[in-house]
Each structure stands twice: as structure tokens, then as C-alpha cells.
Amino acid sequence: MQSGLKSLDFFTDSYNSRIVQLNEERAKGIRVIGTFCLYVPDEIIFAAGADRIVLCGGRPDTIPVAEQSLPRNICPLIKSSFGAIVDMCCGGDLACPHVALVDLVVAEATCDGKKKMYEILPDFLLTYVIDLPQKPDSPKASEYFLSELWKFAKILENLTGREVTDGSLREEIRLSNETKRLLHRFFELRKRDPPPITGSDVLRVMQKQFFLAPAQFREGVSRLCDEMERVIPDACTGPRIMISGCPMAAGNTKVTDVIEEKGATIVVEESCTGTRSFWDFVDEGPDPWNALAERYLAIPCACMTPNDRRIARIVDLAKEYKVDGVVYYTLQFCHAYNIERLRVQKALKKEKIPMLAIESDYGDSDVEQIGIRVDAFLEMIE
Amino acid sequence: MITAGIDAGAATTKVVLLSEKEIVGYRIAVTAFDFLIAAEDLFSALLSSAGIRREEIDTIYATGYGRNAVIFAHKTISEITAQAKGVHSLFPGVQGIIDVGGQDSKVIVVDEGKVVDFLMNDKCAAGTGKFLEYTAKALEVPITDLGMLSLASRHPAAITSMCTVFAESEVISLRARGIPKEDIAAGLIGGIANRVGVMAKRAGLKDHIAFVGGVAKNAGMRASLEKELGVALFVPPEPQITAALGAAIAARGGNK
């Protein structure tokens, strides 16, 4: 479903210009970092004078390449991303051109599937892994994560030859908070009833957050917000739905599209391609390193335990955005989010908020089955 | 006023004609390649056998996997909502519905005919009528006899594969080992009953449960599921038509 907002064109058309930009940067000696996860602070990358693109794959066509080396029963995001890199390194033409522009992958010890994939990745691309304490509220967890961030900064400094100073880091924090503030403004507008933009359009914008240069992205979102403030919404009707769960990487819009084709409108996403990336700000006080460690370790991902923060966030968002129901979306074989579903379900039940769980891969074979579940869910909450 | 409910199911098509008072007629047929032709043919056949002209039908609602293909219906509703309405009209006190059909199995939590929550099986054939259909073939038993055969078992075989293809080879190896037919049949049915039972418990069903869908016609399956859940199940005389009936009920209040 499309909202008909003209400012959205920028996001659809921006791929090629960004590729040109990245190529020009590389010609000038600027390094490009590829990442896979929100736990890797962009601020440090930019402060070291590098650029970054996120490499999470949402397309099904690179999966068969990955399955030549990886087990079939792991999540499609890991397979799709890995397959794109392998294909690109083996001279194939499946991967999007940006994959070939990466100098270093900075990965992170989150879920088992990714961790073990990162052990194979160095055969294809230079890879560095940041460790993550998985009980974020333990004493010293933040201190340890901070030491990991320092090590990571050193790696970058060696690569770019530019020191990450407190001053440059504070400036990057200020800029990234600006992006976050803008995204808060963007999401705030979706609280209107009816909302001025579809969830499918928002998803396509949010996916670009991980690809475009931050300044470009802010410009686009700012224009979009201005337009949204002017329009009288009429495109988006039906029940207000919240999505919660796994990321929907670029190329993956299946479930969102099905939900909105069935007549509902998605008004908020509790996911890496939704609120998780921008909800919390980084403290702009005198100690930028500690501020980063604390902010990033508090990201409510299901790889953390216990993850009460996420459960509370979901309930809060559901109320704040006045949703009629929650669709709990998981990637097939994503154990962390699949298991956490039960706790989320219980918390929502207590608040009398209906929830539908959908587990899916990147193929189209289950579009009809998902459609039946969504139809029934919408009839149920009407 | 007469309304019609058409359940364009993956395996079979069902049509129900409903007056203000009662079911005027119903028909069930195997769904052919084309959902629309299957529905159209069955609907026409039912009208002529019931002696009702098409103009007398007030509203038509379609449900089931192929519901959107039934373009002559005035509206479509999901089979979950349809089952809830249909079963409620037959057993008003029911709190849960287990529907095992050709392509999927569902567990629906209901309150006064309204859907409160539901679960459906994964996208494979495990726990569905298709599983029984294929494995009955491997056993060389007509699907209609499988249930009665299983009731004669004294030592049900353990069938551990829930994948239809693997279960088929498991059946063949059990046959090769000389395990009696009835024990294999009981093993197959027990496997599905267990799988569906887990789904029912997961949804929180305890008592006042109706069992519908084509597989509910299988006496062995019913007995096995009752054992699994520890309660007697409500099974309508024609468990295959409840979704079509629900669609016809919804059509009463609906708009054309």
C-alpha cells in the first residue's frame, strides 16, 4: 500500500546516487565499514573518518549460495547476507553493488547464527567482531563493553589513520541524536488517526537509514515530515497495527505488505528497522565513551537476558500509538525472538491487547497462509 | 430469506443453504483445479437438487483457502471467523474449536461465537488431513477405513516422523517388519492427535471443545484426540460443513 507522498521518491531514487558517492569517497581514500547490527555504534565509525553501510540482507535470491556452506535451518537474514558476500567475492552478479564497496566488516557477538557465520566471513572479507556482554544489567557489563568499544576504535584508527578524539565523538553523537530526534518527529506523526503514511512506506524509509549517509537521510526524512504535516490523511484506514520482533532488512517487506493489503495500517514497529534504532538518545555530557556504552548496551534485543526492557517497551508503545493489535513477527529459526514471544504474549494479554504471531522466511510460498491468519486476526479485533 | 455459505477449501468445497430456521441443503465435493468452477458447479447442483432458484438466494458469503476466487460471492470471511459462527450455532456453550482440514489445522478460542484467539499449524502438511491421506496410501488402506482400523489396535506403533514424506517411509519399514496394519494406523493417528493436542493446550483449551473439519469424521482420530485432551469432544453430525454454515450465518446480517 502506498501513501502517495511525493517526498518518498527521494528514498526510492537514492540508491544510485549513494553508490556514486561511496565510489567517490573510496577514490579519495575514505574507508567504508560494513555492519550487521545496531549494537555497533555508527558514531565511532564516523568519528574515525570512515563511512558505513549496513549489510543485512532481505532478499531470497542469495540464499542458495549461502546454503552451499551454511546449514539450511538458520535464519534467512544470515543466509541472505552471507550469500550476497560470497556471491560478490566469487564473481557472481546476485549481490547489490554496495557489497563490493566494503573495506572492513565490523560484526558483533549477538545471536549464535551470526557469531558462527562471522567465523567463516574472513574467508571473503576482512572482519572484526565486537564482543557484547549478554546480561546488560550485570555490574561491570557496561565497563566491559566500553573496553570493547575502545578496541574497536583502535582498529578503525589503524585503518583510517585518523584518531577518534572525544571532541569528534561528541560531534558525531550530536549528529546522530539529531537523526534520532527527526525519527521521533516522523513516528510522532503516525499517531494521527488516520495516520498520514503506510507502514510499508515507513519500512522502506527506515531500511534506507542503514544505507544512506546520515546527512542525506536526515534531509529526506525532514522533507517527508514537512509533507506529512501538510497532507490530510486518507490513504490509511482500518485497524491500527503494531509490528514487534525481528528486523525486516532491505528487500523484505512481505509481512508488512500483506497486513496492509488486507486493510489495516501499521502505525509503529518495535524492531531494528523501527524504534530500536532511534528511541533512546545518547547522553551529550562530557564523557562520550561511557554515554555510548550505556546507550548501546541498553538496546532491547532478544539476544540479551533477561530482556524485561523490551517487554515493557512493547506494552508502552502499544498504548502510546493506540494500536488495536500487535503482529509479532519473527524470522524462521530466530530462536531468541521466537522464544521471547511467550513473554511478550503474556504481557500483552494482561493489557488485553490482541497479538498474532507470524514466523516466516524470505520465500513467497506462505503469502496465502499469512493472509488467512491476518484476515482472521483483523476480523477478530474489529 | 435464504443465504448461502461457500467454503472453498484446499481439499474439498462445501456449500450450505440456510433459511431463517434451518439448513435447507448442503453439498460437499472434492475441489477441482479451479476453485471458482468447483464452487460454481457445486452451488448450481445444490440449488437444483433443493429445488431453489438462484434469485431466491439473498446473500452469498465465501470462506476457505480459495475464498477470493469465488467471485460470485458478495463477501468473503476467513475460515476462522466462519468456524466460530458455524460451531456456535450448533453448540452454543463451546469455548474452543479444533478444526483439522485438508491443508491445515487450527485451534480457535471462542466466547459466545466470537473469536478470542487462534493458532494454526506451520506451513507443512504435518497434522492435517493430507498427512493421513498420504500415509493411508502407504498402508494401502482407504482413507475412510483408517480410523476404524486404528480402533482395533492393541499395541499402537510409534510413528515419530511428522514430515509426510518421512512418515510414509516409516510406514513402509514398519510393514516390512511385519507390524500389523491396525497398529500402524493407530500410530499415524496418535501422532497427529498428539500434535493437534499440543496446539490445543498451547492455546489454553481445557473443556467444552468442538472437533470439526474433514478429519473429525475419523472415529479413530476423535478417540485419540479425546484421550490426548482428557475430555469428550463435541462433534457435529456433519463436521465438514461448519465453516460453510458459519459463512451462511454471517451472510444473513451482511450486505450484498
mmCIF file of N, CA and C in Angstrom, chain A residues 139-198:
data_model
loop_
_atom_site.group_PDB
_atom_site.id
_atom_site.type_symbol
_atom_site.label_atom_id
_atom_site.label_comp_id
_atom_site.label_asym_id
_atom_site.label_seq_id
_atom_site.Cartn_x
_atom_site.Cartn_y
_atom_site.Cartn_z
ATOM 1 N N PRO A 139 26.677 -5.995 37.010
ATOM 2 C CA PRO A 139 27.675 -4.981 37.339
ATOM 3 C C PRO A 139 28.870 -5.170 36.400
ATOM 4 N N LYS A 140 29.453 -4.155 35.962
ATOM 5 C CA LYS A 140 30.642 -4.179 35.109
ATOM 6 C C LYS A 140 30.354 -4.516 33.644
ATOM 7 N N ALA A 141 29.092 -4.835 33.294
ATOM 8 C CA ALA A 141 28.793 -5.155 31.893
ATOM 9 C C ALA A 141 29.132 -3.958 31.008
ATOM 10 N N SER A 142 28.715 -2.786 31.462
ATOM 11 C CA SER A 142 28.917 -1.582 30.689
ATOM 12 C C SER A 142 30.411 -1.261 30.578
ATOM 13 N N GLU A 143 31.128 -1.492 31.687
ATOM 14 C CA GLU A 143 32.573 -1.248 31.724
ATOM 15 C C GLU A 143 33.276 -2.142 30.697
ATOM 16 N N TYR A 144 32.857 -3.412 30.663
ATOM 17 C CA TYR A 144 33.451 -4.354 29.714
ATOM 18 C C TYR A 144 33.131 -3.942 28.269
ATOM 19 N N PHE A 145 31.893 -3.570 28.040
ATOM 20 C CA PHE A 145 31.500 -3.171 26.687
ATOM 21 C C PHE A 145 32.300 -1.942 26.254
ATOM 22 N N LEU A 146 32.525 -1.053 27.204
ATOM 23 C CA LEU A 146 33.320 0.140 26.932
ATOM 24 C C LEU A 146 34.724 -0.248 26.458
ATOM 25 N N SER A 147 35.313 -1.262 27.112
ATOM 26 C CA SER A 147 36.658 -1.700 26.704
ATOM 27 C C SER A 147 36.621 -2.281 25.293
ATOM 28 N N GLU A 148 35.520 -2.933 24.953
ATOM 29 C CA GLU A 148 35.350 -3.455 23.592
ATOM 30 C C GLU A 148 35.240 -2.313 22.572
ATOM 31 N N LEU A 149 34.567 -1.242 22.973
ATOM 32 C CA LEU A 149 34.430 -0.100 22.066
ATOM 33 C C LEU A 149 35.773 0.575 21.828
ATOM 34 N N TRP A 150 36.587 0.632 22.886
ATOM 35 C CA TRP A 150 37.921 1.223 22.721
ATOM 36 C C TRP A 150 38.762 0.421 21.724
ATOM 37 N N LYS A 151 38.693 -0.920 21.901
ATOM 38 C CA LYS A 151 39.461 -1.800 20.990
ATOM 39 C C LYS A 151 39.000 -1.585 19.549
ATOM 40 N N PHE A 152 37.700 -1.478 19.409
ATOM 41 C CA PHE A 152 37.094 -1.279 18.093
ATOM 42 C C PHE A 152 37.555 0.051 17.491
ATOM 43 N N ALA A 153 37.616 1.086 18.341
ATOM 44 C CA ALA A 153 38.064 2.394 17.861
ATOM 45 C C ALA A 153 39.515 2.329 17.391
ATOM 46 N N LYS A 154 40.347 1.576 18.116
ATOM 47 C CA LYS A 154 41.765 1.422 17.741
ATOM 48 C C LYS A 154 41.870 0.782 16.348
ATOM 49 N N ILE A 155 41.069 -0.261 16.137
ATOM 50 C CA ILE A 155 41.071 -0.962 14.837
ATOM 51 C C ILE A 155 40.758 0.042 13.730
ATOM 52 N N LEU A 156 39.740 0.868 13.990
ATOM 53 C CA LEU A 156 39.335 1.855 12.979
ATOM 54 C C LEU A 156 40.422 2.898 12.752
ATOM 55 N N GLU A 157 41.020 3.332 13.847
ATOM 56 C CA GLU A 157 42.071 4.352 13.743
ATOM 57 C C GLU A 157 43.225 3.832 12.891
ATOM 58 N N ASN A 158 43.558 2.549 13.087
ATOM 59 C CA ASN A 158 44.634 1.952 12.282
ATOM 60 C C ASN A 158 44.256 1.908 10.807
ATOM 61 N N LEU A 159 42.968 1.667 10.565
ATOM 62 C CA LEU A 159 42.506 1.543 9.182
ATOM 63 C C LEU A 159 42.458 2.903 8.477
ATOM 64 N N THR A 160 41.977 3.918 9.210
ATOM 65 C CA THR A 160 41.759 5.223 8.563
ATOM 66 C C THR A 160 42.911 6.191 8.795
ATOM 67 N N GLY A 161 43.723 5.931 9.811
ATOM 68 C CA GLY A 161 44.809 6.845 10.150
ATOM 69 C C GLY A 161 44.314 8.107 10.837
ATOM 70 N N ARG A 162 43.070 8.078 11.305
ATOM 71 C CA ARG A 162 42.533 9.259 11.985
ATOM 72 C C ARG A 162 42.114 8.896 13.408
ATOM 73 N N GLU A 163 42.541 9.702 14.332
ATOM 74 C CA GLU A 163 42.256 9.420 15.735
ATOM 75 C C GLU A 163 40.792 9.752 16.076
ATOM 76 N N VAL A 164 40.206 8.910 16.900
ATOM 77 C CA VAL A 164 38.854 9.221 17.385
ATOM 78 C C VAL A 164 39.018 10.042 18.660
ATOM 79 N N THR A 165 38.861 11.340 18.562
ATOM 80 C CA THR A 165 39.026 12.189 19.744
ATOM 81 C C THR A 165 37.687 12.344 20.465
ATOM 82 N N ASP A 166 37.736 12.745 21.725
ATOM 83 C CA ASP A 166 36.497 12.992 22.481
ATOM 84 C C ASP A 166 35.652 14.036 21.760
ATOM 85 N N GLY A 167 36.361 15.015 21.208
ATOM 86 C CA GLY A 167 35.663 16.103 20.514
ATOM 87 C C GLY A 167 34.927 15.607 19.280
ATOM 88 N N SER A 168 35.619 14.815 18.442
ATOM 89 C CA SER A 168 34.972 14.333 17.215
ATOM 90 C C SER A 168 33.835 13.376 17.560
ATOM 91 N N LEU A 169 34.019 12.602 18.623
ATOM 92 C CA LEU A 169 32.976 11.669 19.033
ATOM 93 C C LEU A 169 31.743 12.424 19.534
ATOM 94 N N ARG A 170 31.990 13.468 20.309
ATOM 95 C CA ARG A 170 30.858 14.269 20.811
ATOM 96 C C ARG A 170 30.079 14.887 19.650
ATOM 97 N N GLU A 171 30.803 15.315 18.627
ATOM 98 C CA GLU A 171 30.142 15.910 17.463
ATOM 99 C C GLU A 171 29.281 14.854 16.747
ATOM 100 N N GLU A 172 29.818 13.644 16.599
ATOM 101 C CA GLU A 172 29.050 12.577 15.941
ATOM 102 C C GLU A 172 27.833 12.170 16.765
ATOM 103 N N ILE A 173 27.992 12.206 18.084
ATOM 104 C CA ILE A 173 26.855 11.891 18.964
ATOM 105 C C ILE A 173 25.757 12.942 18.778
ATOM 106 N N ARG A 174 26.210 14.191 18.689
ATOM 107 C CA ARG A 174 25.245 15.268 18.496
ATOM 108 C C ARG A 174 24.471 15.071 17.179
ATOM 109 N N LEU A 175 25.215 14.706 16.137
ATOM 110 C CA LEU A 175 24.565 14.499 14.835
ATOM 111 C C LEU A 175 23.633 13.283 14.855
ATOM 112 N N SER A 176 24.065 12.207 15.485
ATOM 113 C CA SER A 176 23.209 11.012 15.492
ATOM 114 C C SER A 176 21.964 11.251 16.347
ATOM 115 N N ASN A 177 22.109 12.067 17.387
ATOM 116 C CA ASN A 177 20.921 12.432 18.168
ATOM 117 C C ASN A 177 19.957 13.274 17.325
ATOM 118 N N GLU A 178 20.531 14.043 16.436
ATOM 119 C CA GLU A 178 19.699 14.838 15.531
ATOM 120 C C GLU A 178 18.843 13.898 14.656
ATOM 121 N N THR A 179 19.490 12.858 14.131
ATOM 122 C CA THR A 179 18.747 11.853 13.349
ATOM 123 C C THR A 179 17.650 11.228 14.208
ATOM 124 N N LYS A 180 17.993 10.919 15.437
ATOM 125 C CA LYS A 180 17.026 10.274 16.331
ATOM 126 C C LYS A 180 15.838 11.202 16.601
ATOM 127 N N ARG A 181 16.139 12.472 16.828
ATOM 128 C CA ARG A 181 15.064 13.441 17.089
ATOM 129 C C ARG A 181 14.120 13.541 15.888
ATOM 130 N N LEU A 182 14.738 13.511 14.705
ATOM 131 C CA LEU A 182 13.963 13.607 13.471
ATOM 132 C C LEU A 182 13.052 12.376 13.310
ATOM 133 N N LEU A 183 13.608 11.214 13.659
ATOM 134 C CA LEU A 183 12.803 9.995 13.547
ATOM 135 C C LEU A 183 11.678 9.974 14.587
ATOM 136 N N HIS A 184 11.925 10.591 15.742
ATOM 137 C CA HIS A 184 10.844 10.730 16.733
ATOM 138 C C HIS A 184 9.726 11.598 16.150
ATOM 139 N N ARG A 185 10.131 12.666 15.470
ATOM 140 C CA ARG A 185 9.133 13.553 14.851
ATOM 141 C C ARG A 185 8.348 12.768 13.790
ATOM 142 N N PHE A 186 9.085 11.986 12.987
ATOM 143 C CA PHE A 186 8.499 11.152 11.933
ATOM 144 C C PHE A 186 7.471 10.174 12.529
ATOM 145 N N PHE A 187 7.869 9.480 13.583
ATOM 146 C CA PHE A 187 6.973 8.484 14.179
ATOM 147 C C PHE A 187 5.802 9.152 14.909
ATOM 148 N N GLU A 188 6.061 10.309 15.506
ATOM 149 C CA GLU A 188 5.014 11.049 16.224
ATOM 150 C C GLU A 188 3.835 11.327 15.284
ATOM 151 N N LEU A 189 4.163 11.639 14.016
ATOM 152 C CA LEU A 189 3.111 11.959 13.041
ATOM 153 C C LEU A 189 2.212 10.754 12.751
ATOM 154 N N ARG A 190 2.737 9.560 13.004
ATOM 155 C CA ARG A 190 1.942 8.351 12.740
ATOM 156 C C ARG A 190 0.896 8.121 13.828
ATOM 157 N N LYS A 191 0.977 8.898 14.898
ATOM 158 C CA LYS A 191 -0.030 8.762 15.960
ATOM 159 C C LYS A 191 -1.374 9.343 15.532
ATOM 160 N N ARG A 192 -1.349 10.147 14.461
ATOM 161 C CA ARG A 192 -2.611 10.724 13.978
ATOM 162 C C ARG A 192 -3.563 9.617 13.557
ATOM 163 N N ASP A 193 -4.840 9.908 13.644
ATOM 164 C CA ASP A 193 -5.846 8.910 13.270
ATOM 165 C C ASP A 193 -6.781 9.507 12.221
ATOM 166 N N PRO A 194 -6.770 9.052 10.978
ATOM 167 C CA PRO A 194 -5.881 8.006 10.438
ATOM 168 C C PRO A 194 -4.472 8.535 10.211
ATOM 169 N N PRO A 195 -3.493 7.627 10.225
ATOM 170 C CA PRO A 195 -2.107 8.056 10.030
ATOM 171 C C PRO A 195 -1.848 8.535 8.598
ATOM 172 N N PRO A 196 -0.912 9.467 8.423
ATOM 173 C CA PRO A 196 -0.675 10.031 7.091
ATOM 174 C C PRO A 196 0.222 9.175 6.194
ATOM 175 N N ILE A 197 0.720 8.053 6.697
ATOM 176 C CA ILE A 197 1.659 7.245 5.908
ATOM 177 C C ILE A 197 1.461 5.764 6.230
ATOM 178 N N THR A 198 1.660 4.921 5.236
ATOM 179 C CA THR A 198 1.501 3.482 5.469
ATOM 180 C C THR A 198 2.764 2.918 6.114
#
